[in-house]
Amino acid sequence: MHPFDIKTVLFAKHSQHVVLIHFPIALFIIGVLFDFLAQWKKQRLLAAAAYYNLLVAAIATVPVVVTGILAWQWELEGQKLKGILLMHLVMGCLSTVLIWVVWFIHTRTRRKQQEVLPGYRLPIEAVAVVIVALTGHLGGFLSGVNGPG
Amino acid sequence: MRRSVSIAGLAAALVLGIGVWGTGQKGSVTSAQEKMSTMEVRIDNFSFGPVALTVPVGTTVIWTNRDDIPHTVVSTDDPKTFKSKVLDTDEKFSFSFSKAGTYPYFCSIHPKMTGKVIVQ
């Protein structure tokens, strides 16, 4: 096992995908929470906090997707997935798209210098949180967080 | 005439009986040989059981995934001596060990899951 081998770095005992995934999950959920609070309290500061959390969440999905696909290609040699692994892959891709869509809605409003964010974003954000949570649940199930050791 | 028929009947019954007995014996010998040449490793609760399995040369080891989670069986050497596809619940992977040695392996999805086969 070479310490500077890229596969070793990415998969040495703990796949980096499993580590990195916590960043977009946490940032996105807290971003949506801030957005709902901003909508309710009509506070710009909360809206700004929501925006930056959603921005970093979207950026954080990139290494997560890359390490997830690399784990599939290198560890499982890109074999055809089925069952929980396939479900996790599909829901992970869907989660990523939804996180970027939510960020895009926010950033477009800011660019247009509109005061009010569109109301339809809220159900999209709620659905995205559910999908992200389900993906994380499947990932936790796969990684064996409830297993021994 | 009647006597020769009954002798023939007895002989036929004897031959049939020996045949059935012989088949039974052969079957039990075959199953004993099969038992000798295959060993099973059970994958359950994120572990291989037994963790270390000692077998004679020529044994086929069968790994069966009894867990709810997919697992793989991959030897740690390079190039890989054996590597399974992803095994879902109740799926099996087998490998025949033709050379003596120690063969450590792990699950590539859960690298903390390790085991070894000692071939003597």
mmCIF file of C-alpha atoms in Angstrom:
data_model
loop_
_atom_site.group_PDB
_atom_site.id
_atom_site.type_symbol
_atom_site.label_atom_id
_atom_site.label_comp_id
_atom_site.label_asym_id
_atom_site.label_seq_id
_atom_site.Cartn_x
_atom_site.Cartn_y
_atom_site.Cartn_z
ATOM 1 C CA MET A 1 0.000 0.000 0.000
ATOM 2 C CA HIS A 2 1.686 3.197 -1.185
ATOM 3 C CA PRO A 3 0.729 6.400 0.701
ATOM 4 C CA PHE A 4 0.746 8.515 -2.479
ATOM 5 C CA ASP A 5 -1.059 6.080 -4.722
ATOM 6 C CA ILE A 6 -4.288 7.803 -5.787
ATOM 7 C CA LYS A 7 -6.380 4.672 -5.172
ATOM 8 C CA THR A 8 -4.836 4.291 -1.728
ATOM 9 C CA VAL A 9 -5.571 7.922 -0.906
ATOM 10 C CA LEU A 10 -9.172 7.583 -2.017
ATOM 11 C CA PHE A 11 -9.975 4.158 -0.652
ATOM 12 C CA ALA A 12 -7.545 3.410 2.182
ATOM 13 C CA LYS A 13 -9.820 1.662 4.674
ATOM 14 C CA HIS A 14 -12.276 4.571 4.555
ATOM 15 C CA SER A 15 -13.490 5.585 1.137
ATOM 16 C CA GLN A 16 -13.286 9.374 0.884
ATOM 17 C CA HIS A 17 -16.775 9.358 -0.612
ATOM 18 C CA VAL A 18 -18.106 8.267 2.767
ATOM 19 C CA VAL A 19 -16.238 11.118 4.477
ATOM 20 C CA LEU A 20 -16.965 13.899 1.974
ATOM 21 C CA ILE A 21 -20.677 13.197 1.652
ATOM 22 C CA HIS A 22 -21.401 14.746 5.053
ATOM 23 C CA PHE A 23 -20.502 18.250 3.804
ATOM 24 C CA PRO A 24 -23.182 18.702 1.097
ATOM 25 C CA ILE A 25 -25.788 16.932 3.218
ATOM 26 C CA ALA A 26 -25.244 19.204 6.218
ATOM 27 C CA LEU A 27 -24.798 22.388 4.188
ATOM 28 C CA PHE A 28 -27.839 21.759 2.034
ATOM 29 C CA ILE A 29 -30.174 20.870 4.889
ATOM 30 C CA ILE A 30 -29.083 23.870 6.943
ATOM 31 C CA GLY A 31 -29.295 26.093 3.830
ATOM 32 C CA VAL A 32 -32.881 25.017 3.240
ATOM 33 C CA LEU A 33 -33.666 25.557 6.920
ATOM 34 C CA PHE A 34 -32.270 29.101 6.711
ATOM 35 C CA ASP A 35 -34.263 29.714 3.547
ATOM 36 C CA PHE A 36 -37.511 28.615 5.185
ATOM 37 C CA LEU A 37 -36.691 30.780 8.207
ATOM 38 C CA ALA A 38 -35.838 33.733 5.932
ATOM 39 C CA GLN A 39 -39.177 33.302 4.172
ATOM 40 C CA TRP A 40 -41.010 33.155 7.490
ATOM 41 C CA LYS A 41 -39.140 35.921 9.348
ATOM 42 C CA LYS A 42 -38.527 38.076 6.235
ATOM 43 C CA GLN A 43 -34.882 38.543 7.202
ATOM 44 C CA ARG A 44 -32.227 39.294 4.574
ATOM 45 C CA LEU A 45 -29.449 38.011 6.786
ATOM 46 C CA LEU A 46 -31.053 34.561 6.949
ATOM 47 C CA ALA A 47 -31.605 34.623 3.178
ATOM 48 C CA ALA A 48 -27.921 35.434 2.648
ATOM 49 C CA ALA A 49 -26.903 32.642 5.028
ATOM 50 C CA ALA A 50 -29.181 30.281 3.084
ATOM 51 C CA TYR A 51 -27.626 31.331 -0.213
ATOM 52 C CA TYR A 52 -24.031 30.755 0.884
ATOM 53 C CA ASN A 53 -24.856 27.410 2.484
ATOM 54 C CA LEU A 54 -26.579 26.289 -0.724
ATOM 55 C CA LEU A 55 -23.648 27.552 -2.815
ATOM 56 C CA VAL A 56 -21.048 25.609 -0.817
ATOM 57 C CA ALA A 57 -23.363 22.571 -0.704
ATOM 58 C CA ALA A 58 -23.541 22.590 -4.513
ATOM 59 C CA ILE A 59 -19.751 22.905 -4.797
ATOM 60 C CA ALA A 60 -19.291 20.126 -2.238
ATOM 61 C CA THR A 61 -21.325 17.720 -4.378
ATOM 62 C CA VAL A 62 -18.576 17.716 -7.025
ATOM 63 C CA PRO A 63 -15.905 15.754 -5.089
ATOM 64 C CA VAL A 64 -18.629 13.538 -3.650
ATOM 65 C CA VAL A 65 -19.901 12.558 -7.090
ATOM 66 C CA VAL A 66 -16.353 12.109 -8.391
ATOM 67 C CA THR A 67 -15.264 9.873 -5.482
ATOM 68 C CA GLY A 68 -18.531 7.922 -5.671
ATOM 69 C CA ILE A 69 -18.071 7.220 -9.383
ATOM 70 C CA LEU A 70 -14.390 6.384 -8.848
ATOM 71 C CA ALA A 71 -15.320 3.948 -6.089
ATOM 72 C CA TRP A 72 -17.735 2.282 -8.487
ATOM 73 C CA GLN A 73 -15.231 2.193 -11.344
ATOM 74 C CA TRP A 74 -12.139 1.188 -9.362
ATOM 75 C CA GLU A 75 -13.384 -0.857 -6.447
ATOM 76 C CA LEU A 76 -16.231 -2.568 -8.273
ATOM 77 C CA GLU A 77 -14.626 -2.277 -11.720
ATOM 78 C CA GLY A 78 -17.668 -0.485 -13.111
ATOM 79 C CA GLN A 79 -19.791 -3.584 -12.980
ATOM 80 C CA LYS A 80 -23.519 -3.286 -13.547
ATOM 81 C CA LEU A 81 -25.083 -2.227 -10.281
ATOM 82 C CA LYS A 82 -28.308 -3.572 -8.859
ATOM 83 C CA GLY A 83 -30.324 -3.443 -5.680
ATOM 84 C CA ILE A 84 -29.340 -0.961 -2.966
ATOM 85 C CA LEU A 85 -26.169 0.125 -4.784
ATOM 86 C CA LEU A 86 -28.125 1.037 -7.926
ATOM 87 C CA MET A 87 -30.781 2.810 -5.867
ATOM 88 C CA HIS A 88 -28.053 4.767 -4.055
ATOM 89 C CA LEU A 89 -26.434 5.769 -7.357
ATOM 90 C CA VAL A 90 -29.713 6.929 -8.920
ATOM 91 C CA MET A 91 -30.826 8.825 -5.822
ATOM 92 C CA GLY A 92 -27.358 10.322 -5.405
ATOM 93 C CA CYS A 93 -27.471 11.695 -8.956
ATOM 94 C CA LEU A 94 -31.005 12.990 -8.386
ATOM 95 C CA SER A 95 -29.919 14.640 -5.118
ATOM 96 C CA THR A 96 -27.003 16.352 -6.869
ATOM 97 C CA VAL A 97 -29.239 17.689 -9.620
ATOM 98 C CA LEU A 98 -31.781 18.972 -7.097
ATOM 99 C CA ILE A 99 -29.089 20.685 -4.996
ATOM 100 C CA TRP A 100 -27.790 22.455 -8.102
ATOM 101 C CA VAL A 101 -31.329 23.380 -9.225
ATOM 102 C CA VAL A 102 -32.061 24.931 -5.813
ATOM 103 C CA TRP A 103 -28.789 26.848 -5.896
ATOM 104 C CA PHE A 104 -29.528 27.959 -9.476
ATOM 105 C CA ILE A 105 -32.950 29.336 -8.494
ATOM 106 C CA HIS A 106 -31.326 31.357 -5.708
ATOM 107 C CA THR A 107 -28.389 32.610 -7.764
ATOM 108 C CA ARG A 108 -30.625 33.606 -10.702
ATOM 109 C CA THR A 109 -32.777 35.699 -8.380
ATOM 110 C CA ARG A 110 -29.662 37.390 -6.982
ATOM 111 C CA ARG A 111 -28.256 38.081 -10.458
ATOM 112 C CA LYS A 112 -31.511 39.639 -11.590
ATOM 113 C CA GLN A 113 -31.429 41.640 -8.389
ATOM 114 C CA GLN A 114 -34.971 40.572 -7.648
ATOM 115 C CA GLU A 115 -36.131 41.094 -4.132
ATOM 116 C CA VAL A 116 -38.369 38.084 -3.896
ATOM 117 C CA LEU A 117 -37.361 34.489 -4.449
ATOM 118 C CA PRO A 118 -39.975 32.439 -6.362
ATOM 119 C CA GLY A 119 -42.373 30.597 -4.072
ATOM 120 C CA TYR A 120 -42.124 27.334 -6.063
ATOM 121 C CA ARG A 121 -38.584 26.846 -4.755
ATOM 122 C CA LEU A 122 -39.892 25.875 -1.321
ATOM 123 C CA PRO A 123 -41.596 22.589 -2.379
ATOM 124 C CA ILE A 124 -38.551 21.817 -4.564
ATOM 125 C CA GLU A 125 -36.286 22.366 -1.550
ATOM 126 C CA ALA A 126 -38.518 20.204 0.644
ATOM 127 C CA VAL A 127 -38.484 17.358 -1.900
ATOM 128 C CA ALA A 128 -34.719 17.747 -2.300
ATOM 129 C CA VAL A 129 -34.189 17.433 1.464
ATOM 130 C CA VAL A 130 -36.228 14.212 1.497
ATOM 131 C CA ILE A 131 -34.292 12.767 -1.476
ATOM 132 C CA VAL A 132 -30.943 13.776 0.069
ATOM 133 C CA ALA A 133 -31.963 12.191 3.389
ATOM 134 C CA LEU A 134 -33.046 8.965 1.657
ATOM 135 C CA THR A 135 -29.801 8.835 -0.332
ATOM 136 C CA GLY A 136 -27.823 9.360 2.859
ATOM 137 C CA HIS A 137 -29.841 6.653 4.594
ATOM 138 C CA LEU A 138 -29.056 4.189 1.800
ATOM 139 C CA GLY A 139 -25.407 5.227 1.875
ATOM 140 C CA GLY A 140 -25.245 4.709 5.620
ATOM 141 C CA PHE A 141 -26.900 1.315 5.215
ATOM 142 C CA LEU A 142 -24.367 0.375 2.522
ATOM 143 C CA SER A 143 -21.346 1.621 4.436
ATOM 144 C CA GLY A 144 -22.395 -0.309 7.501
ATOM 145 C CA VAL A 145 -22.549 2.479 10.044
ATOM 146 C CA ASN A 146 -24.826 0.212 12.033
ATOM 147 C CA GLY A 147 -22.564 -2.780 11.627
ATOM 148 C CA PRO A 148 -19.972 -4.022 14.123
ATOM 149 C CA GLY A 149 -16.629 -2.242 14.441
ATOM 150 C CA MET B 1 -40.419 -74.739 -15.243
ATOM 151 C CA ARG B 2 -42.016 -73.009 -12.252
ATOM 152 C CA ARG B 3 -38.813 -73.608 -10.242
ATOM 153 C CA SER B 4 -36.571 -72.072 -12.893
ATOM 154 C CA VAL B 5 -38.881 -69.035 -13.076
ATOM 155 C CA SER B 6 -38.668 -68.515 -9.322
ATOM 156 C CA ILE B 7 -34.862 -68.913 -9.365
ATOM 157 C CA ALA B 8 -34.674 -66.359 -12.163
ATOM 158 C CA GLY B 9 -36.956 -64.045 -10.171
ATOM 159 C CA LEU B 10 -34.757 -64.397 -7.092
ATOM 160 C CA ALA B 11 -31.634 -63.733 -9.142
ATOM 161 C CA ALA B 12 -33.219 -60.649 -10.686
ATOM 162 C CA ALA B 13 -34.261 -59.389 -7.258
ATOM 163 C CA LEU B 14 -30.751 -60.035 -5.950
ATOM 164 C CA VAL B 15 -29.132 -58.187 -8.864
ATOM 165 C CA LEU B 16 -31.594 -55.305 -8.477
ATOM 166 C CA GLY B 17 -30.968 -55.193 -4.729
ATOM 167 C CA ILE B 18 -27.198 -55.165 -5.181
ATOM 168 C CA GLY B 19 -27.587 -52.477 -7.822
ATOM 169 C CA VAL B 20 -29.693 -50.264 -5.546
ATOM 170 C CA TRP B 21 -27.300 -50.836 -2.626
ATOM 171 C CA GLY B 22 -24.335 -50.101 -4.890
ATOM 172 C CA THR B 23 -25.911 -46.906 -6.148
ATOM 173 C CA GLY B 24 -26.565 -45.822 -2.570
ATOM 174 C CA GLN B 25 -22.987 -46.549 -1.595
ATOM 175 C CA LYS B 26 -21.648 -44.692 -4.609
ATOM 176 C CA GLY B 27 -23.905 -41.726 -3.802
ATOM 177 C CA SER B 28 -22.714 -41.527 -0.230
ATOM 178 C CA VAL B 29 -19.067 -41.776 -1.336
ATOM 179 C CA THR B 30 -19.626 -38.984 -3.872
ATOM 180 C CA SER B 31 -21.326 -36.728 -1.332
ATOM 181 C CA ALA B 32 -18.540 -37.406 1.156
ATOM 182 C CA GLN B 33 -15.963 -36.439 -1.480
ATOM 183 C CA GLU B 34 -17.947 -33.304 -2.278
ATOM 184 C CA LYS B 35 -18.080 -32.460 1.404
ATOM 185 C CA MET B 36 -14.323 -32.946 1.619
ATOM 186 C CA SER B 37 -13.570 -30.678 -1.338
ATOM 187 C CA THR B 38 -15.877 -27.743 -0.621
ATOM 188 C CA MET B 39 -15.945 -25.442 2.367
ATOM 189 C CA GLU B 40 -18.287 -22.572 3.040
ATOM 190 C CA VAL B 41 -17.608 -19.092 4.347
ATOM 191 C CA ARG B 42 -20.672 -17.262 5.544
ATOM 192 C CA ILE B 43 -20.878 -13.494 5.087
ATOM 193 C CA ASP B 44 -23.140 -12.039 7.729
ATOM 194 C CA ASN B 45 -23.379 -8.942 9.926
ATOM 195 C CA PHE B 46 -20.424 -7.293 8.162
ATOM 196 C CA SER B 47 -18.031 -10.164 8.780
ATOM 197 C CA PHE B 48 -16.698 -13.322 7.206
ATOM 198 C CA GLY B 49 -17.208 -16.500 9.173
ATOM 199 C CA PRO B 50 -14.917 -18.187 9.857
ATOM 200 C CA VAL B 51 -12.443 -15.316 9.583
ATOM 201 C CA ALA B 52 -9.586 -17.771 8.965
ATOM 202 C CA LEU B 53 -10.365 -20.980 7.139
ATOM 203 C CA THR B 54 -7.801 -23.781 6.788
ATOM 204 C CA VAL B 55 -8.357 -26.153 3.877
ATOM 205 C CA PRO B 56 -6.391 -28.800 1.962
ATOM 206 C CA VAL B 57 -5.087 -28.081 -1.540
ATOM 207 C CA GLY B 58 -7.795 -28.539 -4.169
ATOM 208 C CA THR B 59 -10.619 -27.328 -1.976
ATOM 209 C CA THR B 60 -13.305 -25.095 -3.393
ATOM 210 C CA VAL B 61 -14.369 -22.391 -0.982
ATOM 211 C CA ILE B 62 -17.870 -21.040 -1.390
ATOM 212 C CA TRP B 63 -18.718 -17.647 0.079
ATOM 213 C CA THR B 64 -22.421 -17.032 0.646
ATOM 214 C CA ASN B 65 -23.760 -13.600 1.434
ATOM 215 C CA ARG B 66 -26.325 -14.000 4.226
ATOM 216 C CA ASP B 67 -26.272 -10.284 4.971
ATOM 217 C CA ASP B 68 -28.883 -7.728 3.893
ATOM 218 C CA ILE B 69 -26.075 -5.620 2.429
ATOM 219 C CA PRO B 70 -24.141 -6.301 -0.786
ATOM 220 C CA HIS B 71 -20.559 -7.480 -0.272
ATOM 221 C CA THR B 72 -17.611 -8.564 -2.384
ATOM 222 C CA VAL B 73 -14.832 -11.100 -1.878
ATOM 223 C CA VAL B 74 -11.505 -9.787 -3.159
ATOM 224 C CA SER B 75 -8.023 -11.158 -2.512
ATOM 225 C CA THR B 76 -5.551 -8.565 -1.248
ATOM 226 C CA ASP B 77 -2.681 -9.637 -3.503
ATOM 227 C CA ASP B 78 -1.759 -7.939 -6.755
ATOM 228 C CA PRO B 79 -2.692 -9.176 -9.324
ATOM 229 C CA LYS B 80 -5.830 -10.441 -7.630
ATOM 230 C CA THR B 81 -5.986 -14.194 -7.212
ATOM 231 C CA PHE B 82 -9.764 -14.002 -6.947
ATOM 232 C CA LYS B 83 -12.352 -11.262 -7.127
ATOM 233 C CA SER B 84 -16.095 -11.689 -6.943
ATOM 234 C CA LYS B 85 -18.767 -9.491 -8.423
ATOM 235 C CA VAL B 86 -21.026 -7.664 -5.973
ATOM 236 C CA LEU B 87 -22.911 -10.348 -4.061
ATOM 237 C CA ASP B 88 -26.454 -9.499 -3.056
ATOM 238 C CA THR B 89 -28.275 -11.403 -0.323
ATOM 239 C CA ASP B 90 -28.019 -15.202 -0.785
ATOM 240 C CA GLU B 91 -25.684 -14.926 -3.759
ATOM 241 C CA LYS B 92 -22.572 -17.112 -3.803
ATOM 242 C CA PHE B 93 -19.019 -16.911 -5.041
ATOM 243 C CA SER B 94 -16.652 -19.858 -5.246
ATOM 244 C CA PHE B 95 -12.946 -20.283 -5.857
ATOM 245 C CA SER B 96 -10.818 -23.434 -6.027
ATOM 246 C CA PHE B 97 -7.458 -23.283 -4.284
ATOM 247 C CA SER B 98 -4.938 -25.351 -6.210
ATOM 248 C CA LYS B 99 -1.776 -24.043 -4.523
ATOM 249 C CA ALA B 100 -0.756 -24.060 -0.886
ATOM 250 C CA GLY B 101 -0.397 -20.698 0.811
ATOM 251 C CA THR B 102 -2.228 -18.035 2.745
ATOM 252 C CA TYR B 103 -4.802 -16.035 0.852
ATOM 253 C CA PRO B 104 -5.979 -12.930 2.689
ATOM 254 C CA TYR B 105 -9.066 -11.245 1.293
ATOM 255 C CA PHE B 106 -11.493 -8.416 2.059
ATOM 256 C CA CYS B 107 -14.763 -6.840 0.995
ATOM 257 C CA SER B 108 -14.007 -3.929 -1.340
ATOM 258 C CA ILE B 109 -17.206 -2.128 -0.302
ATOM 259 C CA HIS B 110 -16.363 -2.507 3.403
ATOM 260 C CA PRO B 111 -12.552 -2.749 3.643
ATOM 261 C CA LYS B 112 -12.703 -3.414 7.377
ATOM 262 C CA MET B 113 -14.235 -6.797 6.574
ATOM 263 C CA THR B 114 -11.294 -9.146 6.193
ATOM 264 C CA GLY B 115 -10.648 -12.860 6.187
ATOM 265 C CA LYS B 116 -8.122 -15.406 5.009
ATOM 266 C CA VAL B 117 -7.968 -18.866 3.556
ATOM 267 C CA ILE B 118 -4.993 -20.994 4.580
ATOM 268 C CA VAL B 119 -4.366 -23.719 2.035
ATOM 269 C CA GLN B 120 -2.152 -26.577 3.272
#
